[in-house]
PDB file of C-alpha atoms in Angstrom:
ATOM      1  CA  MET A 170     -25.207  -0.537 -19.373  1.00 45.00           C
ATOM      2  CA  ALA A 171     -21.345   0.410 -18.843  1.00 55.00           C
ATOM      3  CA  LEU A 172     -19.400  -1.680 -19.781  1.00 78.00           C
ATOM      4  CA  TYR A 173     -16.160  -0.530 -16.323  1.00 87.00           C
ATOM      5  CA  PRO A 174     -12.586  -0.110 -17.345  1.00 90.00           C
ATOM      6  CA  HIS A 175      -9.650  -3.089 -16.441  1.00 95.00           C
ATOM      7  CA  PRO A 176      -6.471  -3.018 -17.098  1.00 96.00           C
ATOM      8  CA  ARG A 177      -3.739  -4.052 -18.663  1.00 97.00           C
ATOM      9  CA  LEU A 178      -1.688  -5.142 -15.077  1.00 97.00           C
ATOM     10  CA  ASP A 179       1.298  -4.080 -17.210  1.00 96.00           C
ATOM     11  CA  ASP A 180      -0.314  -1.333 -16.918  1.00 96.00           C
ATOM     12  CA  VAL A 181      -0.783  -1.052 -13.403  1.00 97.00           C
ATOM     13  CA  SER A 182       1.739   0.652 -11.649  1.00 97.00           C
ATOM     14  CA  LEU A 183       3.288  -1.293  -7.493  1.00 97.00           C
ATOM     15  CA  GLU A 184       1.976   2.569  -6.211  1.00 97.00           C
ATOM     16  CA  THR A 185      -1.321   2.299  -8.049  1.00 98.00           C
ATOM     17  CA  ALA A 186      -1.474  -1.830  -6.313  1.00 98.00           C
ATOM     18  CA  LEU A 187      -0.281  -0.690  -2.974  1.00 98.00           C
ATOM     19  CA  HIS A 188      -2.778   2.669  -3.214  1.00 98.00           C
ATOM     20  CA  ALA A 189      -5.618   0.475  -3.878  1.00 98.00           C
ATOM     21  CA  LEU A 190      -4.458  -2.085  -0.621  1.00 98.00           C
ATOM     22  CA  ALA A 191      -3.993   0.518   1.897  1.00 98.00           C
ATOM     23  CA  ASP A 192      -7.795   0.840   2.918  1.00 96.00           C
ATOM     24  CA  SER A 193      -9.758  -0.813   5.434  1.00 92.00           C
ATOM     25  CA  CYS A 194     -12.679  -1.333   3.461  1.00 91.00           C
ATOM     26  CA  ARG A 195     -11.235  -2.168   0.423  1.00 94.00           C
ATOM     27  CA  LEU A 196      -9.330  -4.964   1.562  1.00 95.00           C
ATOM     28  CA  GLY A 197     -12.018  -6.412   2.889  1.00 92.00           C
ATOM     29  CA  ILE A 198     -13.909  -6.629  -0.356  1.00 93.00           C
ATOM     30  CA  VAL A 199     -10.389  -7.506  -1.175  1.00 95.00           C
ATOM     31  CA  ARG A 200      -9.922 -10.597   1.183  1.00 93.00           C
ATOM     32  CA  ARG A 201     -13.964 -11.341   1.289  1.00 92.00           C
ATOM     33  CA  LEU A 202     -13.602 -12.220  -3.062  1.00 94.00           C
ATOM     34  CA  ASP A 203     -10.186 -14.043  -2.200  1.00 93.00           C
ATOM     35  CA  SER A 204     -11.512 -16.182   0.447  1.00 90.00           C
ATOM     36  CA  GLN A 205     -14.214 -18.081  -2.448  1.00 81.00           C
ATOM     37  CA  THR A 206     -13.121 -18.851  -5.883  1.00 76.00           C
ATOM     38  CA  GLY A 207     -16.573 -16.697  -7.795  1.00 81.00           C
ATOM     39  CA  GLU A 208     -18.608 -13.718  -7.664  1.00 88.00           C
ATOM     40  CA  LEU A 209     -20.118 -11.703  -5.183  1.00 87.00           C
ATOM     41  CA  SER A 210     -22.065  -8.627  -6.068  1.00 83.00           C
ATOM     42  CA  CYS A 211     -20.978  -5.383  -4.986  1.00 78.00           C
ATOM     43  CA  GLN A 212     -22.784  -5.476  -2.007  1.00 77.00           C
ATOM     44  CA  SER A 213     -21.793  -8.805  -0.790  1.00 79.00           C
ATOM     45  CA  ALA A 214     -18.417  -8.209  -1.751  1.00 76.00           C
ATOM     46  CA  ALA A 215     -18.285  -5.179   0.824  1.00 74.00           C
ATOM     47  CA  GLN A 216     -20.145  -6.025   3.526  1.00 75.00           C
ATOM     48  CA  ALA A 217     -20.503  -2.885   4.295  1.00 63.00           C
ATOM     49  CA  GLY A 218     -24.234  -1.613   4.744  1.00 67.00           C
ATOM     50  CA  GLU A 219     -23.504   1.353   6.164  1.00 75.00           C
ATOM     51  CA  VAL A 220     -21.054   3.053   3.370  1.00 79.00           C
ATOM     52  CA  PRO A 221     -23.009   5.170   1.096  1.00 83.00           C
ATOM     53  CA  LYS A 222     -22.932   3.606  -2.176  1.00 82.00           C
ATOM     54  CA  SER A 223     -20.773   6.916  -3.834  1.00 85.00           C
ATOM     55  CA  THR A 224     -18.170   5.672  -1.632  1.00 88.00           C
ATOM     56  CA  LEU A 225     -18.394   1.854  -2.304  1.00 89.00           C
ATOM     57  CA  SER A 226     -18.618   2.330  -5.750  1.00 89.00           C
ATOM     58  CA  ASN A 227     -15.153   4.651  -5.599  1.00 94.00           C
ATOM     59  CA  HIS A 228     -13.271   1.966  -3.624  1.00 94.00           C
ATOM     60  CA  PHE A 229     -14.733  -1.105  -6.762  1.00 94.00           C
ATOM     61  CA  LYS A 230     -13.637   1.807  -9.129  1.00 95.00           C
ATOM     62  CA  ILE A 231     -10.007   2.385  -7.036  1.00 97.00           C
ATOM     63  CA  LEU A 232      -9.832  -1.820  -7.073  1.00 97.00           C
ATOM     64  CA  ARG A 233     -10.789  -2.198 -10.686  1.00 97.00           C
ATOM     65  CA  GLY A 234      -7.861   0.687 -11.939  1.00 97.00           C
ATOM     66  CA  ALA A 235      -5.360  -1.841  -9.630  1.00 98.00           C
ATOM     67  CA  GLY A 236      -5.814  -5.104 -11.371  1.00 98.00           C
ATOM     68  CA  LEU A 237      -6.764  -6.501  -9.061  1.00 98.00           C
ATOM     69  CA  ILE A 238     -10.573  -7.571  -9.002  1.00 96.00           C
ATOM     70  CA  ARG A 239     -12.722  -7.786 -12.617  1.00 95.00           C
ATOM     71  CA  THR A 240     -16.683  -6.487 -12.261  1.00 94.00           C
ATOM     72  CA  ARG A 241     -18.844  -7.232 -15.425  1.00 93.00           C
ATOM     73  CA  ALA A 242     -23.037  -6.695 -14.952  1.00 91.00           C
ATOM     74  CA  ALA A 243     -25.171  -9.843 -14.800  1.00 89.00           C
ATOM     75  CA  GLY A 244     -28.572  -7.982 -15.262  1.00 89.00           C
ATOM     76  CA  ARG A 245     -29.254  -5.449 -12.913  1.00 87.00           C
ATOM     77  CA  GLU A 246     -26.444  -6.655 -11.041  1.00 88.00           C
ATOM     78  CA  TYR A 247     -22.806  -5.885 -11.081  1.00 90.00           C
ATOM     79  CA  LEU A 248     -20.406  -8.853  -9.871  1.00 93.00           C
ATOM     80  CA  SER A 249     -17.132  -8.577  -9.070  1.00 94.00           C
ATOM     81  CA  SER A 250     -14.242 -11.689  -8.688  1.00 94.00           C
ATOM     82  CA  LEU A 251     -10.909 -11.321  -8.168  1.00 96.00           C
ATOM     83  CA  ARG A 252      -8.222 -11.265 -10.684  1.00 96.00           C
ATOM     84  CA  ARG A 253      -5.505 -13.655  -9.016  1.00 96.00           C
ATOM     85  CA  GLU A 254      -3.645 -15.225 -11.355  1.00 96.00           C
ATOM     86  CA  GLU A 255      -2.865 -11.749 -12.936  1.00 97.00           C
ATOM     87  CA  PHE A 256      -2.109 -10.110 -10.359  1.00 98.00           C
ATOM     88  CA  ASP A 257       0.349 -12.378  -8.672  1.00 98.00           C
ATOM     89  CA  ALA A 258       2.139 -12.939 -12.016  1.00 97.00           C
ATOM     90  CA  ARG A 259       2.403  -8.822 -12.126  1.00 97.00           C
ATOM     91  CA  PHE A 260       3.187  -9.006  -8.568  1.00 98.00           C
ATOM     92  CA  PRO A 261       4.839 -11.594  -6.816  1.00 97.00           C
ATOM     93  CA  GLY A 262       3.665 -12.750  -3.728  1.00 98.00           C
ATOM     94  CA  LEU A 263       1.821  -9.041  -2.457  1.00 98.00           C
ATOM     95  CA  LEU A 264      -1.797 -10.296  -2.611  1.00 98.00           C
ATOM     96  CA  ASP A 265      -0.804 -13.461  -0.386  1.00 98.00           C
ATOM     97  CA  THR A 266       1.752 -11.015   2.340  1.00 98.00           C
ATOM     98  CA  VAL A 267      -0.684  -8.644   2.252  1.00 98.00           C
ATOM     99  CA  LEU A 268      -3.335 -10.826   3.220  1.00 97.00           C
ATOM    100  CA  ARG A 269      -1.219 -13.317   5.722  1.00 96.00           C
ATOM    101  CA  GLN A 270      -1.113 -10.212   7.788  1.00 96.00           C
ATOM    102  CA  PRO A 271      -2.275 -10.751  11.578  1.00 84.00           C
ATOM    103  CA  ARG A 272      -5.299  -8.190  11.612  1.00 74.00           C
ATOM    104  CA  ASP A 273      -6.447  -5.075  13.978  1.00 65.00           C
TER     105      ASP A 273
ATOM    106  CA  MET B 129      15.749  21.526  17.731  1.00 45.00           C
ATOM    107  CA  ALA B 130      12.556  19.309  17.331  1.00 55.00           C
ATOM    108  CA  LEU B 131      12.146  16.192  18.656  1.00 78.00           C
ATOM    109  CA  TYR B 132       9.673  13.860  16.232  1.00 87.00           C
ATOM    110  CA  PRO B 133       7.318  10.756  17.268  1.00 90.00           C
ATOM    111  CA  HIS B 134       7.856   7.886  16.278  1.00 95.00           C
ATOM    112  CA  PRO B 135       4.795   5.651  16.444  1.00 96.00           C
ATOM    113  CA  ARG B 136       4.426   2.168  18.562  1.00 97.00           C
ATOM    114  CA  LEU B 137       4.186   0.312  15.992  1.00 97.00           C
ATOM    115  CA  ASP B 138       1.589  -1.857  17.530  1.00 96.00           C
ATOM    116  CA  ASP B 139      -0.089   1.153  16.782  1.00 96.00           C
ATOM    117  CA  VAL B 140       1.105   1.285  13.247  1.00 97.00           C
ATOM    118  CA  SER B 141      -1.816  -0.747  11.182  1.00 97.00           C
ATOM    119  CA  LEU B 142      -1.327  -2.645   8.131  1.00 97.00           C
ATOM    120  CA  GLU B 143      -3.335   0.388   6.035  1.00 97.00           C
ATOM    121  CA  THR B 144      -1.160   3.063   7.629  1.00 98.00           C
ATOM    122  CA  ALA B 145       2.157   0.176   6.545  1.00 98.00           C
ATOM    123  CA  LEU B 146       0.053  -0.318   3.273  1.00 98.00           C
ATOM    124  CA  HIS B 147       0.113   3.571   2.008  1.00 98.00           C
ATOM    125  CA  ALA B 148       2.741   4.899   3.085  1.00 98.00           C
ATOM    126  CA  LEU B 149       4.784   2.330   0.199  1.00 98.00           C
ATOM    127  CA  ALA B 150       2.300   4.128  -1.816  1.00 97.00           C
ATOM    128  CA  ASP B 151       3.764   6.321  -3.555  1.00 96.00           C
ATOM    129  CA  SER B 152       7.394   6.788  -5.243  1.00 92.00           C
ATOM    130  CA  CYS B 153       9.188   9.312  -4.366  1.00 91.00           C
ATOM    131  CA  ARG B 154       8.464   7.731   0.009  1.00 94.00           C
ATOM    132  CA  LEU B 155       9.394   4.245  -1.983  1.00 95.00           C
ATOM    133  CA  GLY B 156      12.486   5.209  -3.501  1.00 92.00           C
ATOM    134  CA  ILE B 157      13.638   6.377   0.350  1.00 93.00           C
ATOM    135  CA  VAL B 158      12.668   3.143   2.109  1.00 95.00           C
ATOM    136  CA  ARG B 159      15.030   1.603  -0.984  1.00 93.00           C
ATOM    137  CA  ARG B 160      17.900   4.082  -0.392  1.00 92.00           C
ATOM    138  CA  LEU B 161      17.434   3.674   3.162  1.00 94.00           C
ATOM    139  CA  ASP B 162      17.541  -0.111   2.709  1.00 93.00           C
ATOM    140  CA  SER B 163      20.680  -0.378   0.563  1.00 90.00           C
ATOM    141  CA  GLN B 164      22.625   0.829   3.182  1.00 81.00           C
ATOM    142  CA  THR B 165      23.011  -0.273   7.560  1.00 76.00           C
ATOM    143  CA  GLY B 166      23.017   3.703   8.496  1.00 81.00           C
ATOM    144  CA  GLU B 167      21.233   6.676   8.644  1.00 87.00           C
ATOM    145  CA  LEU B 168      21.215   9.302   6.194  1.00 87.00           C
ATOM    146  CA  SER B 169      20.093  12.643   5.767  1.00 82.00           C
ATOM    147  CA  CYS B 170      16.625  13.561   3.559  1.00 78.00           C
ATOM    148  CA  GLN B 171      18.186  15.403   0.891  1.00 77.00           C
ATOM    149  CA  SER B 172      20.689  12.163   0.682  1.00 79.00           C
ATOM    150  CA  ALA B 173      17.875   9.822   1.118  1.00 76.00           C
ATOM    151  CA  ALA B 174      15.020  11.545  -1.191  1.00 74.00           C
ATOM    152  CA  GLN B 175      18.256  12.743  -3.836  1.00 75.00           C
ATOM    153  CA  ALA B 176      15.054  14.722  -4.809  1.00 62.00           C
ATOM    154  CA  GLY B 177      16.538  18.129  -6.426  1.00 67.00           C
ATOM    155  CA  GLU B 178      13.114  18.936  -7.564  1.00 75.00           C
ATOM    156  CA  VAL B 179      10.989  18.046  -4.924  1.00 79.00           C
ATOM    157  CA  PRO B 180       9.942  20.975  -2.933  1.00 83.00           C
ATOM    158  CA  LYS B 181      11.088  20.965   1.208  1.00 82.00           C
ATOM    159  CA  SER B 182       7.755  21.095   2.632  1.00 85.00           C
ATOM    160  CA  THR B 183       6.707  17.865  -0.230  1.00 88.00           C
ATOM    161  CA  LEU B 184       9.358  16.046   2.069  1.00 89.00           C
ATOM    162  CA  SER B 185       9.001  16.679   4.297  1.00 89.00           C
ATOM    163  CA  ASN B 186       5.773  15.718   4.877  1.00 94.00           C
ATOM    164  CA  HIS B 187       6.985  12.472   3.129  1.00 94.00           C
ATOM    165  CA  PHE B 188       9.224  11.743   5.618  1.00 94.00           C
ATOM    166  CA  LYS B 189       6.207  12.598   7.961  1.00 95.00           C
ATOM    167  CA  ILE B 190       4.198   9.765   6.815  1.00 97.00           C
ATOM    168  CA  LEU B 191       6.980   7.451   6.941  1.00 97.00           C
ATOM    169  CA  ARG B 192       7.948   7.951   9.830  1.00 97.00           C
ATOM    170  CA  GLY B 193       4.217   7.694  11.403  1.00 97.00           C
ATOM    171  CA  ALA B 194       4.557   4.296   9.660  1.00 98.00           C
ATOM    172  CA  GLY B 195       6.781   2.876  12.256  1.00 98.00           C
ATOM    173  CA  LEU B 196       9.036   2.670   8.738  1.00 98.00           C
ATOM    174  CA  ILE B 197      11.824   4.971   9.286  1.00 96.00           C
ATOM    175  CA  ARG B 198      13.359   6.887  12.890  1.00 95.00           C
ATOM    176  CA  THR B 199      15.276   9.846  12.817  1.00 94.00           C
ATOM    177  CA  ARG B 200      16.933  11.832  15.342  1.00 93.00           C
ATOM    178  CA  ALA B 201      18.913  15.825  15.344  1.00 91.00           C
ATOM    179  CA  ALA B 202      22.224  15.548  13.835  1.00 89.00           C
ATOM    180  CA  GLY B 203      24.105  18.774  15.070  1.00 89.00           C
ATOM    181  CA  ARG B 204      22.714  20.462  11.748  1.00 87.00           C
ATOM    182  CA  GLU B 205      20.680  18.250   9.938  1.00 88.00           C
ATOM    183  CA  TYR B 206      18.291  15.695  10.640  1.00 90.00           C
ATOM    184  CA  LEU B 207      19.562  11.808   9.709  1.00 93.00           C
ATOM    185  CA  SER B 208      17.068   8.748   8.856  1.00 94.00           C
ATOM    186  CA  SER B 209      17.241   4.395   9.669  1.00 94.00           C
ATOM    187  CA  LEU B 210      14.749   2.117   8.179  1.00 96.00           C
ATOM    188  CA  ARG B 211      13.001   0.430  11.297  1.00 96.00           C
ATOM    189  CA  ARG B 212      13.890  -2.300  10.034  1.00 96.00           C
ATOM    190  CA  GLU B 213      13.763  -5.507  12.774  1.00 96.00           C
ATOM    191  CA  GLU B 214      10.872  -3.826  14.057  1.00 97.00           C
ATOM    192  CA  PHE B 215       8.275  -3.625  10.913  1.00 98.00           C
ATOM    193  CA  ASP B 216      10.199  -7.300   9.815  1.00 98.00           C
ATOM    194  CA  ALA B 217       8.335  -8.506  13.192  1.00 97.00           C
ATOM    195  CA  ARG B 218       5.071  -6.049  13.018  1.00 97.00           C
ATOM    196  CA  PHE B 219       4.743  -7.049   9.081  1.00 98.00           C
ATOM    197  CA  PRO B 220       6.113 -10.452   8.985  1.00 97.00           C
ATOM    198  CA  GLY B 221       7.619 -10.286   5.423  1.00 98.00           C
ATOM    199  CA  LEU B 222       5.571  -7.557   3.615  1.00 98.00           C
ATOM    200  CA  LEU B 223       8.917  -4.640   2.783  1.00 98.00           C
ATOM    201  CA  ASP B 224      10.977  -7.826   1.322  1.00 98.00           C
ATOM    202  CA  THR B 225       8.408  -8.924  -0.926  1.00 98.00           C
ATOM    203  CA  VAL B 226       7.896  -4.589  -1.853  1.00 98.00           C
ATOM    204  CA  LEU B 227      11.041  -4.145  -2.290  1.00 97.00           C
ATOM    205  CA  ARG B 228      12.067  -7.464  -4.320  1.00 96.00           C
ATOM    206  CA  GLN B 229       8.565  -6.039  -6.992  1.00 96.00           C
ATOM    207  CA  PRO B 230       9.678  -5.848 -10.347  1.00 84.00           C
ATOM    208  CA  ARG B 231      10.814  -2.130 -10.819  1.00 74.00           C
ATOM    209  CA  ASP B 232       8.769  -0.084 -12.971  1.00 65.00           C
TER     210      ASP B 232
END
């Protein structure tokens, strides 16, 4: 089973982090992962029945590339969790500030 | 002389704001406008001699569309300024948090 690459946070630029958060589907995934401590399957994290699987995979790839999430294989599922502490250490206050913004 | 459209901040989504900030050239423009109170010409704000004019125009358009800057015509120049108070009221703490992130 393929292992996904996860960057070191030092290698993630601010622009990459902001771009990853600049999408309502990806923001939703991050919010859902943030609202619970454990891991979620991609489908549970995305709650996106209408979104094509390839689109969803790309969203998760962008989130991984920004150091926001970690994905691991668990049997036939892929489980994702937020890299909260690492991300907060790299970009102090950024995720908290984004997540507490008023929702449209 | 063409007048640029400027959105009401209420009409700007968080995703649009984050996308506007998710680019090193645009972040540079915002930093430069933030570091002084007045207006800057596009060239002064961008300090981007190598960047094609059309690319630069597009960056300014994206910043205007996100409610980050206001551009007005002044003779043969276009002067831009940050919509700091309005943006801060719409997205509390966001711009401060982004601008104080460690530079790469």
